[in-house]
Amino acid sequence: MQRLEGIIERITYYNEETLFLVARLRTDDGQLHAIIGNMPCFSVGERVNLEGEWTQHKTFGSQFKVQRYEVEAPQNERGIRNFLASGLIKGVGPVTAEKIVEHFGVEALKIIEEEPERLCEIDGIGSKKAAMIAKSLQERQEIMKIMTFLQGYGVSIGYASRIYRKYGEETVIRVRENPYRLAQEVYGIGFKTADKIALEMGLAPDSPQRMQAALLYKLYEAQEQGHVYLPQQELIKRVVEALTTKEQTVAASAVEQQLESLAKNKYVVLDTAQSEVAVYLFPLYYAECYVAERLLQIAQCQVSYTTLKNIAWSQDGLSLAAAQRQAVNKALETGLLVITGGPGTGKTTTIRSLITIFHANGLEVLLAAPTGRAAKRMTEATGIEAKTIHRLLEYAQTEAEGSGFAFQRNEDRPLKAHVLIVDEASMIDLPLFYHLLRALPQGCKLILVGDMDQLPSVGPGNILRDIITSEAVPVVRLEQIFRQSHQSMIVSNAHRVNSGQMPELGNSEDFFFMQESDPEKILSLILDLCSQRLPRFKNRDAIADIQVLSPMRRHLLGVDNLNLKLQEALNPPASYKPELKYGNTIFRLGDKVMQVRNNYQKEVFNGDVGRITYINREDGEIIVLYPDSTGARDVIYEQAELDELVLAYATSVHKSQGSEYPIVVLPVVTQHYILLQRNLLYTAITRAKELVVLIGTKKALAIAVHNNKVETRYTGLAMRLANNC
């Protein structure tokens, strides 16, 4: 293997997905050479030691193909200036880099490392910024060490950054101890990458550690898909497929033996109470059993409020239909009640009536919803503050050092309430519901309100549907569509779809169908509707009030491509709009963005949508303004946290749960065949308050309406409730 040393002169090309780099390297003798290969995007000015082979390209001539690399600190003022201004050091842009080098010369990097307080000698740099620059430089150097360690395993510099943020200085030790932990603990790194690292470190393909890691990973993966458990044979099948290579076959019997070992050590539970052996991760098994037991306990607490019944119909404004009256009566009689129904069936009116009655009798009522958007809607509908479940349970940093965040409300410190009403209950997953029930005081009524026909929670479980289908607790179904809602084609068509009928497509004031089969033309139509026609027609803001939904991420009419095109149309580049590129996404001032995973520290959660109000390119910082139940609030993101954000001009139907938008635009095409489902179409339609626009073909619409196959979720809650266990 040949060696080449020098300073990066220019980056000619870099692909952030494949990590393929083409650059110019100037060696110490002054010659300029082309280097190519899969490696991190070096900074101009960095000194690198390369190992590889010389190749001859028919067009570009002699090139050095890099196989291994090491990075040294830049040695001269020009190199230091270019390195600091590269955007990799937080708090330093071109102007600040020039000031630092002008003041400290070739000693700049040494001073930042050893005497960062001296940066305060430079105008515009205070102690806080000096510390930030020093920390960022240290992290960059550590990341490059990690990259050198991981470079043979196909780990990108972006993932190396995440690994470093997770483990810090212990990264190499942790990865060597157990590379499989990366798949469970580092967002974005899958089992294949972790397995490749493990095998190249010398782990035997049939080792117990590898099989146990695959078993746990497949259970965690199933949890992310919404399952609470996997049938044993299904789990073993998935693991065998994941571990089998061209060179090595893993026996199912060996995997089953390791599964028994995991069960013995209480990592998993093999539950034989069901028709098939169900394999649970231990925490989910415990949570499911607790939820079933606690729900039955609450349901059996028959607390009758005679005085409440007597005044139920004497309050002003409580003009309720029969089913609504039944719901109120049941809520007064029993400890647990589920109220379910589609749009326009009076769920909100029933909630307001219950609050009025409970308050009139001096009872403390708490309102909650799974997301900030749903809590805000509940607050607006009732006039009483509703909180997210996380905020209600006071999810916060614990006092014990190193113990992280936890729910502060539990059995030892329960909520203070006589009644808890939870809206949008279809969105609650099993772990969150477990913590909610733990915090419910003895004797407190629990009223769950939601639409069981909507898509289930993003997290594991199918709480609302399981409770209803178990027939173990009181349920009131609101089915009557009230008079004011009869005028809404949104509501009537949502109910038609939910009952398996085609929606009425004769265009009305609030429901339009536009016939078009060509995806290119549909895309043009969507862009024209969102940027011109709909804002004029409804006098609405093109970004804030119009939401494009799509069943899929990929495809011309998928979420990813729609976001790129809608960003171009609705928020194009301008000199007064700063931008920040992260991965393949350009974030621009004014963009509509979505949080894509729960961040309890920032109190923003998967699916929350906000607007970018500030971008600091120098520091790599973005501020997003999110609506909240009590108003709006700013959330600050550092550059390393931007993988939690995506553009949100278009979003998936799943991510839209719990939200309402003035206008919804939805492509319905046969190219989305795999996801044309009734509950998905129903959920999309019910997200709109003022107007729905469907664009596509009647054939695709009919496929969705008649496809009532609900994706199977492996959960045992309904069985446990029905069997009273």
XYZ file of C-alpha atoms in Angstrom:
725
model
C 0.000 0.000 0.000
C 1.370 3.428 -0.967
C 1.361 6.599 1.166
C 0.609 10.225 0.384
C 0.807 13.202 2.747
C -0.199 16.810 2.303
C -2.767 19.557 2.812
C -6.298 19.571 1.393
C -6.292 22.345 -1.214
C -9.804 22.016 -2.640
C -12.925 19.854 -2.322
C -14.010 19.069 -5.880
C -16.963 16.791 -5.114
C -18.569 15.164 -2.087
C -21.611 12.911 -1.825
C -23.018 12.974 1.709
C -24.949 9.732 1.257
C -22.134 7.557 -0.165
C -19.287 9.584 1.461
C -17.481 9.586 -1.891
C -14.933 12.408 -1.962
C -12.944 13.942 -4.805
C -10.368 16.501 -3.641
C -7.047 18.132 -4.461
C -4.106 17.496 -2.155
C -0.915 19.573 -2.183
C 2.126 17.634 -1.017
C 5.142 19.172 0.716
C 7.039 19.388 -2.573
C 4.336 21.681 -3.951
C 2.708 19.182 -6.317
C -1.083 18.948 -6.633
C -2.706 15.484 -6.712
C -6.266 14.233 -7.149
C -7.497 11.995 -4.325
C -10.692 9.914 -4.383
C -12.421 7.487 -2.021
C -15.042 6.996 0.666
C -14.121 9.192 3.615
C -15.357 12.168 5.632
C -15.539 15.557 3.976
C -12.187 16.971 5.055
C -11.821 20.700 5.598
C -9.741 22.774 3.249
C -6.450 23.354 5.103
C -6.444 20.061 7.001
C -3.278 17.983 6.787
C -3.913 14.321 6.038
C -1.824 11.121 5.885
C -3.285 8.768 3.301
C -2.766 5.129 2.386
C -3.995 3.670 -0.875
C -3.154 2.968 -4.514
C -2.533 5.083 -7.595
C -5.103 4.560 -10.369
C -5.431 5.904 -13.903
C -8.777 7.417 -14.969
C -9.340 7.622 -18.732
C -10.735 11.165 -18.432
C -9.247 12.632 -15.254
C -5.846 10.984 -15.368
C -3.811 9.950 -12.322
C -5.775 9.652 -9.043
C -4.865 8.375 -5.589
C -7.581 6.004 -4.330
C -7.658 6.287 -0.534
C -8.171 3.215 1.634
C -7.059 4.567 5.028
C -6.520 8.066 6.351
C -5.366 10.054 9.362
C -5.915 13.750 9.939
C -3.392 16.172 11.384
C -3.992 19.732 12.508
C -3.247 22.380 9.829
C 0.246 23.835 10.178
C 0.168 27.300 8.546
C -2.009 30.402 8.901
C -3.834 29.791 5.625
C -4.631 26.211 6.565
C -5.758 27.190 10.065
C -7.953 29.969 8.680
C -9.604 27.632 6.166
C -10.098 24.925 8.795
C -11.721 27.270 11.326
C -13.962 28.813 8.655
C -15.092 25.431 7.300
C -18.314 25.412 9.343
C -17.193 22.413 11.396
C -16.268 24.498 14.448
C -19.362 25.871 16.121
C -19.272 29.615 16.732
C -16.672 30.301 14.045
C -17.441 31.592 10.574
C -15.153 33.226 7.982
C -15.064 36.589 9.794
C -14.300 35.148 13.219
C -11.723 32.765 11.733
C -9.901 35.706 10.149
C -9.856 37.577 13.481
C -8.528 34.552 15.411
C -5.686 33.840 12.961
C -4.812 37.516 12.642
C -4.503 37.756 16.445
C -2.807 34.436 17.261
C -1.191 33.323 13.994
C -0.011 29.720 13.762
C -0.546 29.281 17.508
C -4.332 29.710 17.107
C -5.365 26.043 17.423
C -2.987 25.430 20.320
C -4.414 28.434 22.187
C -8.002 27.308 21.556
C -7.131 23.879 22.974
C -4.995 24.935 25.953
C -5.982 28.529 26.779
C -9.473 29.083 25.355
C -10.063 32.013 27.734
C -7.578 34.010 25.632
C -10.114 34.077 22.791
C -11.820 36.817 24.810
C -8.949 39.082 23.708
C -10.686 39.239 20.324
C -13.483 41.750 19.834
C -16.860 40.025 19.653
C -15.869 36.862 21.547
C -17.052 36.544 25.139
C -16.359 33.815 27.664
C -19.431 31.780 26.674
C -18.554 31.798 22.986
C -14.886 31.056 23.731
C -15.887 27.956 25.708
C -18.211 26.876 22.892
C -15.443 27.202 20.278
C -12.998 25.214 22.426
C -15.546 22.481 23.056
C -16.452 22.271 19.368
C -12.783 21.958 18.345
C -12.271 19.193 20.894
C -15.345 17.347 19.609
C -14.154 17.698 16.010
C -10.795 16.185 16.924
C -12.442 13.360 18.868
C -14.827 12.679 15.985
C -11.930 12.398 13.555
C -10.277 9.860 15.882
C -13.535 7.936 15.952
C -13.761 8.141 12.165
C -10.292 6.666 11.889
C -11.389 3.830 14.179
C -14.684 3.219 12.323
C -13.589 3.964 8.772
C -13.276 0.308 7.838
C -16.831 -0.425 8.951
C -18.774 1.911 6.656
C -19.858 4.369 9.345
C -20.378 7.902 8.029
C -19.055 11.020 9.718
C -22.640 11.975 10.551
C -23.147 8.745 12.471
C -19.721 9.144 14.061
C -20.938 12.483 15.409
C -24.000 10.820 16.908
C -21.888 8.039 18.421
C -19.588 10.619 19.978
C -22.548 12.598 21.385
C -23.816 9.377 22.975
C -20.581 8.011 24.470
C -18.113 10.917 24.425
C -14.532 9.971 25.231
C -15.588 6.383 25.973
C -16.737 5.787 22.382
C -13.981 3.423 21.268
C -14.130 1.433 24.530
C -17.934 1.088 24.362
C -17.954 0.046 20.707
C -15.208 -2.536 21.252
C -17.041 -3.948 24.288
C -20.307 -4.422 22.411
C -20.780 -2.972 18.921
C -24.398 -4.149 18.899
C -25.314 -1.481 21.428
C -25.023 1.036 18.556
C -28.151 -0.412 16.921
C -30.186 0.085 20.099
C -28.694 3.280 21.495
C -27.661 5.458 18.513
C -30.431 6.866 16.336
C -30.023 5.941 12.669
C -27.580 3.048 13.078
C -29.175 -0.279 12.239
C -28.310 -3.856 13.049
C -26.499 -4.417 9.732
C -23.919 -1.718 10.468
C -23.410 -2.885 14.051
C -23.188 -6.504 12.879
C -20.600 -5.614 10.229
C -18.443 -3.931 12.873
C -18.771 -6.932 15.196
C -17.859 -9.473 12.518
C -14.860 -7.459 11.330
C -13.714 -7.258 14.955
C -13.536 -11.032 14.913
C -16.848 -12.126 16.434
C -17.854 -15.598 15.227
C -20.960 -15.660 12.982
C -22.582 -18.305 15.208
C -21.608 -16.732 18.518
C -24.294 -16.519 21.237
C -23.641 -12.779 21.572
C -24.505 -12.206 17.899
C -27.729 -14.229 18.062
C -28.864 -12.591 21.303
C -28.117 -9.143 19.889
C -30.177 -9.933 16.782
C -33.086 -11.213 18.891
C -33.162 -8.051 21.001
C -32.747 -5.814 17.973
C -35.647 -7.435 16.131
C -37.842 -6.965 19.200
C -36.855 -3.299 19.432
C -37.500 -2.946 15.703
C -40.948 -4.528 16.143
C -41.640 -2.084 18.969
C -40.900 0.807 16.590
C -43.384 -0.752 14.141
C -46.093 -0.613 16.818
C -45.931 -4.196 18.107
C -45.875 -4.994 21.820
C -44.627 -8.542 21.224
C -43.740 -10.898 18.385
C -44.873 -14.512 18.047
C -41.887 -16.734 18.773
C -41.763 -18.370 15.337
C -42.074 -15.000 13.585
C -39.238 -13.582 15.690
C -36.948 -16.543 15.018
C -37.689 -16.323 11.284
C -36.743 -12.624 11.219
C -33.540 -13.266 13.150
C -32.434 -16.154 10.938
C -32.966 -13.975 7.849
C -30.957 -11.145 9.416
C -28.007 -13.366 10.383
C -27.772 -15.635 7.343
C -25.183 -14.669 4.721
C -23.892 -16.302 1.543
C -21.075 -17.813 3.562
C -22.908 -18.656 6.785
C -26.283 -20.149 7.671
C -27.626 -19.790 11.196
C -29.887 -22.579 12.467
C -33.296 -21.725 13.902
C -32.691 -24.191 16.751
C -29.557 -22.271 17.785
C -31.480 -18.996 17.771
C -34.255 -20.554 19.860
C -31.662 -21.726 22.393
C -30.342 -18.165 22.756
C -33.914 -16.874 23.116
C -34.368 -19.179 26.107
C -31.135 -17.815 27.554
C -32.433 -14.243 27.221
C -35.664 -15.266 28.939
C -33.738 -16.914 31.771
C -31.836 -13.668 32.328
C -35.084 -11.622 32.222
C -34.285 -9.651 29.080
C -37.438 -11.076 27.485
C -40.591 -12.868 28.592
C -42.030 -15.927 26.826
C -45.759 -15.655 27.466
C -47.657 -18.895 26.858
C -51.043 -17.532 27.952
C -51.937 -16.719 24.350
C -52.669 -19.023 21.419
C -49.025 -18.756 20.364
C -45.868 -18.201 22.394
C -45.495 -14.431 22.561
C -42.044 -12.929 23.048
C -42.012 -9.616 24.930
C -39.229 -7.297 25.880
C -39.437 -7.384 29.664
C -40.487 -3.708 30.175
C -43.347 -3.999 27.648
C -44.622 -7.211 29.244
C -44.663 -5.587 32.663
C -46.353 -2.457 31.277
C -49.085 -4.428 29.487
C -49.882 -6.535 32.555
C -49.973 -3.447 34.782
C -52.229 -1.520 32.382
C -54.718 -4.393 32.166
C -54.822 -4.860 35.931
C -55.136 -1.133 36.660
C -57.872 -0.557 34.061
C -59.971 -3.367 35.471
C -59.453 -1.961 38.965
C -60.589 1.515 37.863
C -63.565 0.113 35.900
C -64.772 -1.871 38.908
C -64.763 1.221 41.107
C -68.484 2.036 40.936
C -68.763 5.572 42.261
C -72.289 6.883 41.853
C -72.876 10.639 42.102
C -76.616 11.001 42.650
C -76.472 14.768 43.081
C -74.601 15.050 39.806
C -77.259 13.009 38.026
C -79.990 15.215 39.390
C -78.458 18.347 37.918
C -77.187 16.754 34.706
C -79.915 18.188 32.535
C -80.677 21.371 34.418
C -77.553 23.281 33.318
C -77.960 25.953 30.679
C -76.776 24.909 27.256
C -76.720 21.161 27.953
C -78.941 20.111 25.076
C -77.642 16.621 24.454
C -78.666 13.750 22.212
C -79.512 10.342 23.634
C -76.035 8.843 23.193
C -74.433 11.932 24.707
C -76.749 11.695 27.712
C -75.848 8.040 28.020
C -72.166 8.994 28.012
C -72.710 11.564 30.762
C -74.723 9.088 32.873
C -72.085 6.402 32.486
C -69.321 8.860 33.357
C -71.145 9.757 36.564
C -71.709 6.124 37.549
C -68.455 4.362 36.780
C -64.767 4.888 37.343
C -63.742 4.257 33.719
C -65.477 5.218 30.490
C -64.526 5.256 26.820
C -66.346 7.706 24.548
C -65.704 7.011 20.876
C -67.059 8.451 17.651
C -66.142 9.976 14.335
C -66.024 13.656 13.331
C -69.110 15.749 14.008
C -70.645 13.268 16.472
C -70.429 15.572 19.485
C -67.422 14.291 21.427
C -66.340 17.839 22.296
C -69.863 18.870 23.361
C -70.016 15.816 25.636
C -66.660 16.719 27.196
C -67.838 20.305 27.843
C -71.031 19.011 29.443
C -69.121 16.695 31.746
C -66.759 19.465 32.793
C -69.712 21.751 33.586
C -71.371 19.115 35.769
C -68.197 18.090 37.575
C -67.204 21.693 38.261
C -70.688 22.529 39.531
C -70.145 19.913 42.208
C -66.693 21.089 43.221
C -64.751 18.263 41.602
C -61.219 18.838 40.314
C -61.028 18.010 36.582
C -57.792 17.621 34.632
C -57.661 17.611 30.817
C -54.889 15.995 28.788
C -53.970 14.885 25.276
C -50.991 13.011 23.823
C -49.576 15.917 21.768
C -49.206 19.666 22.086
C -51.419 20.195 19.042
C -54.214 18.049 20.472
C -53.900 19.729 23.891
C -54.142 23.160 22.247
C -57.319 22.148 20.416
C -58.812 20.768 23.635
C -58.012 24.025 25.449
C -59.660 26.088 22.717
C -62.754 23.846 22.658
C -63.341 23.793 26.435
C -61.906 27.093 27.651
C -59.893 25.158 30.258
C -56.181 24.468 30.031
C -55.352 21.024 28.727
C -51.812 19.697 29.028
C -49.829 17.148 27.128
C -49.575 13.903 29.062
C -45.837 14.457 29.438
C -46.347 17.903 30.924
C -49.190 16.652 33.119
C -46.907 13.950 34.514
C -44.081 16.499 34.904
C -41.499 14.799 32.754
C -38.256 16.462 33.811
C -34.635 16.057 34.836
C -34.363 14.056 38.045
C -32.335 15.311 40.974
C -30.130 12.217 41.133
C -26.959 12.794 39.131
C -26.735 10.828 35.902
C -30.276 9.449 36.144
C -31.607 11.546 33.254
C -35.238 12.471 32.702
C -38.240 10.780 34.282
C -41.928 11.276 35.066
C -42.189 13.045 38.414
C -45.820 11.976 38.922
C -46.358 8.338 39.940
C -47.836 6.233 42.763
C -45.745 8.074 45.338
C -46.718 11.493 44.014
C -50.042 11.074 42.189
C -52.017 13.699 40.298
C -54.440 15.822 42.278
C -57.790 15.280 40.597
C -61.201 13.681 40.936
C -61.580 13.275 37.160
C -59.081 12.950 34.300
C -60.375 13.369 30.741
C -57.966 12.357 27.945
C -58.730 13.319 24.338
C -57.270 11.750 21.156
C -56.803 8.500 23.069
C -56.127 6.555 19.844
C -52.681 8.218 19.794
C -51.571 6.947 23.214
C -49.005 4.146 23.135
C -48.510 1.495 25.809
C -45.474 2.952 27.659
C -47.070 6.396 27.975
C -50.404 4.925 29.119
C -48.554 2.856 31.716
C -47.016 5.993 33.227
C -50.361 7.821 33.117
C -52.135 5.059 35.043
C -49.340 4.929 37.610
C -49.982 8.597 38.404
C -53.770 8.290 38.643
C -54.892 8.634 42.280
C -57.194 6.056 43.834
C -60.850 6.903 43.251
C -60.115 9.220 40.311
C -62.416 8.796 37.308
C -60.752 8.198 33.938
C -62.601 9.193 30.762
C -60.923 8.302 27.451
C -62.194 10.068 24.328
C -61.137 9.212 20.797
C -61.886 7.731 17.386
C -60.931 4.070 17.220
C -61.157 4.066 13.416
C -58.229 6.434 13.018
C -54.673 5.194 12.622
C -53.158 3.766 15.815
C -50.358 5.311 17.865
C -46.871 5.705 16.437
C -45.440 3.848 19.442
C -46.161 0.260 20.516
C -49.694 -0.807 21.312
C -53.238 -0.122 20.139
C -54.659 1.111 23.425
C -58.037 2.569 22.462
C -58.991 -0.199 20.034
C -57.850 -2.926 22.463
C -59.885 -1.463 25.319
C -63.005 -1.190 23.158
C -62.745 -4.633 21.544
C -62.140 -6.318 24.909
C -65.711 -5.408 25.986
C -64.367 -5.343 29.545
C -65.074 -1.661 30.259
C -68.028 0.663 29.592
C -67.992 2.174 26.079
C -70.387 4.719 24.583
C -70.386 5.138 20.807
C -71.468 8.500 19.436
C -72.818 7.890 15.931
C -75.300 10.672 15.242
C -73.950 13.414 12.968
C -75.400 16.677 14.209
C -77.362 19.094 12.014
C -74.619 21.674 11.601
C -72.270 18.933 10.496
C -74.714 17.626 7.852
C -73.834 20.690 5.813
C -70.187 19.646 5.795
C -69.157 17.265 3.051
C -65.906 16.732 4.957
C -67.802 15.125 7.819
C -70.315 13.202 5.712
C -67.677 11.911 3.312
C -65.433 10.873 6.205
C -68.297 8.768 7.557
C -69.051 7.358 4.097
C -65.419 6.286 3.698
C -65.381 4.786 7.197
C -68.453 2.690 6.370
C -66.931 1.447 3.098
C -68.777 3.750 0.705
C -67.258 5.967 -1.959
C -67.289 9.656 -0.996
C -69.652 11.931 -2.890
C -67.472 13.618 -5.488
C -69.852 16.255 -6.769
C -67.765 19.273 -5.811
C -69.106 21.163 -2.803
C -67.849 24.179 -0.901
C -65.558 22.139 1.315
C -64.778 18.888 -0.558
C -63.207 18.749 -4.027
C -62.026 15.873 -6.171
C -59.745 16.615 -9.130
C -59.449 13.786 -11.665
C -55.877 13.266 -12.933
C -53.791 10.126 -13.488
C -50.432 11.560 -14.570
C -48.180 11.969 -11.473
C -46.226 14.831 -13.101
C -49.445 16.755 -13.741
C -50.678 16.007 -10.215
C -47.451 17.438 -8.815
C -47.901 20.617 -10.887
C -51.505 20.844 -9.718
C -50.507 20.536 -6.054
C -47.882 23.278 -6.415
C -50.350 25.584 -8.190
C -53.103 24.909 -5.646
C -50.860 25.513 -2.640
C -49.070 28.584 -3.946
C -51.854 30.376 -5.839
C -55.382 29.040 -6.098
C -56.215 27.911 -2.560
C -54.750 30.946 -0.728
C -56.851 33.205 -2.990
C -59.959 31.015 -2.794
C -59.993 30.737 1.008
C -57.959 33.834 1.917
C -55.541 31.610 3.787
C -51.783 31.594 4.350
C -50.110 29.214 1.910
C -47.650 27.822 4.480
C -49.483 27.986 7.804
C -52.989 26.957 6.684
C -52.497 24.423 3.885
C -51.168 20.947 4.619
C -50.281 18.440 1.921
C -50.574 14.835 3.098
C -49.258 11.740 1.350
C -49.375 8.038 2.188
C -45.729 7.445 1.243
C -42.274 8.965 1.679
C -40.715 7.846 -1.601
C -42.112 8.401 -5.108
C -42.711 11.554 -7.139
C -45.791 12.287 -5.006
C -44.217 11.089 -1.778
C -43.507 13.292 1.214
C -39.801 13.789 0.491
C -40.143 15.072 -3.074
C -43.265 17.105 -2.296
C -41.368 18.922 0.454
C -38.543 19.878 -1.882
C -40.923 21.183 -4.544
C -43.216 22.974 -2.069
C -40.238 24.637 -0.379
C -39.137 25.961 -3.789
C -42.628 27.264 -4.500
C -43.658 28.623 -1.089
C -40.362 29.704 0.474
C -37.803 30.235 -2.304
C -34.247 31.439 -1.631
C -33.748 35.156 -1.044
C -30.862 37.339 0.093
C -32.673 38.175 3.323
C -33.371 34.509 4.181
C -30.382 32.768 5.783
C -30.016 29.054 5.075
C -28.305 26.145 6.780
C -27.577 22.871 4.985
C -27.711 19.703 7.049
C -27.279 16.412 5.212
C -29.395 16.659 2.086
C -31.815 19.198 3.572
C -31.595 22.967 3.238
C -33.299 24.696 6.170
C -34.359 28.243 5.318
C -35.766 31.099 7.391
C -39.566 30.776 7.341
C -39.621 27.046 6.575
C -42.331 24.864 8.068
C -40.605 22.000 9.891
C -41.549 18.935 11.917
C -39.923 17.250 14.908
C -39.481 13.568 14.011
C -38.678 11.997 17.363
C -39.515 12.693 20.981
C -37.179 15.147 22.688
C -38.282 15.282 26.290
C -35.625 17.811 27.236
C -36.983 20.348 24.772
C -40.594 19.202 25.305
C -41.140 18.703 21.593
C -42.483 15.430 20.314
C -42.727 13.294 17.220
C -45.068 15.089 14.790
C -44.936 18.601 16.302
C -44.894 21.274 13.558
C -43.377 24.755 13.811
C -41.771 27.547 11.769
C -38.092 28.511 11.570
C -37.809 32.047 12.922
C -34.020 32.363 13.243
C -30.913 30.851 11.658
C -27.364 31.571 12.819
C -25.050 30.168 10.151
C -22.007 31.101 12.202
C -23.046 28.900 15.134
C -25.120 26.390 13.163
C -28.119 27.267 15.332
C -31.813 27.254 14.397
C -34.802 28.503 16.397
C -38.229 26.990 15.716
C -41.464 28.567 16.945
C -43.964 25.901 18.047
C -47.636 26.457 18.923
C -48.438 25.435 22.478
C -51.551 25.017 24.602
C -50.621 28.253 26.390
C -49.468 30.179 23.303
C -46.256 29.736 21.304
C -42.692 29.097 22.360
C -39.223 29.079 20.830
C -37.116 25.913 20.770
C -33.387 26.178 20.041
C -31.597 23.505 17.988
C -27.839 23.187 17.763
C -26.412 21.985 14.467
C -25.806 18.469 15.795
C -29.532 18.220 16.674
C -30.862 19.062 13.217
C -31.368 15.388 12.401
C -34.501 15.716 14.560
C -36.088 18.116 12.039
C -37.564 17.631 8.561
C -39.439 19.949 6.225
C -43.196 19.795 6.829
C -44.912 21.437 3.836
C -45.934 17.855 3.153
C -46.153 15.124 5.742
C -47.341 11.542 6.018
C -50.889 10.808 7.110
C -49.488 8.946 10.122
C -47.597 12.046 11.276
C -50.733 14.209 10.923
C -52.586 12.415 13.721
C -53.883 14.701 16.434
C -53.681 17.733 14.150
C -56.289 19.790 12.361
C -55.558 21.999 9.379
C -57.810 24.531 7.657
C -57.049 22.948 4.256
C -55.811 19.446 3.389
C -54.523 18.419 -0.042
C -54.083 14.681 -0.654
C -52.852 12.856 -3.777
C -54.675 9.547 -4.249
C -52.938 7.542 -6.964
C -52.473 3.882 -7.820
C -48.708 4.321 -7.513
C -49.383 4.441 -3.742
C -51.194 1.098 -4.000
C -49.442 -0.522 -1.038
C -50.730 2.154 1.343
C -54.178 2.787 -0.090
C -56.175 1.843 3.016
C -59.540 2.912 4.349
C -58.383 4.054 7.786
C -55.552 6.041 6.221
C -57.925 7.872 3.830
C -60.413 8.389 6.671
C -57.725 9.843 8.935
C -56.515 12.199 6.166
C -60.002 13.545 5.464
C -60.754 14.122 9.153
C -57.646 16.307 9.542
C -59.330 19.135 7.565
C -61.531 21.817 9.153
C -62.534 23.907 6.118
C -61.578 22.193 2.878
C -60.361 18.855 1.485
C -58.886 18.552 -2.004
C -58.266 15.027 -3.337
C -56.254 14.754 -6.545
C -55.978 11.466 -8.391
C -58.180 8.763 -9.842
C -61.476 7.206 -8.839
C -59.815 3.812 -9.187
C -57.226 4.647 -6.530
C -59.940 6.123 -4.316
C -62.029 2.955 -4.651
C -59.019 0.782 -3.759
C -58.539 2.771 -0.559
C -62.231 2.755 0.380
C -62.614 -0.997 -0.091
C -59.317 -1.954 1.550
C -60.409 -2.324 5.163
C -57.483 -4.524 6.118
C -56.083 -3.032 9.312
C -52.385 -3.740 9.693
C -51.916 -6.361 12.395
C -50.376 -5.167 15.624
C -49.236 -7.815 18.042
C -50.667 -6.730 21.376
C -52.102 -8.720 24.269
C -54.043 -6.014 26.113
C -57.484 -6.884 24.725
C -57.003 -10.543 25.677
C -55.810 -9.654 29.186
C -58.792 -7.355 29.742
C -61.294 -9.872 28.344
C -59.828 -12.653 30.502
C -59.776 -10.392 33.550
C -56.019 -10.854 33.995
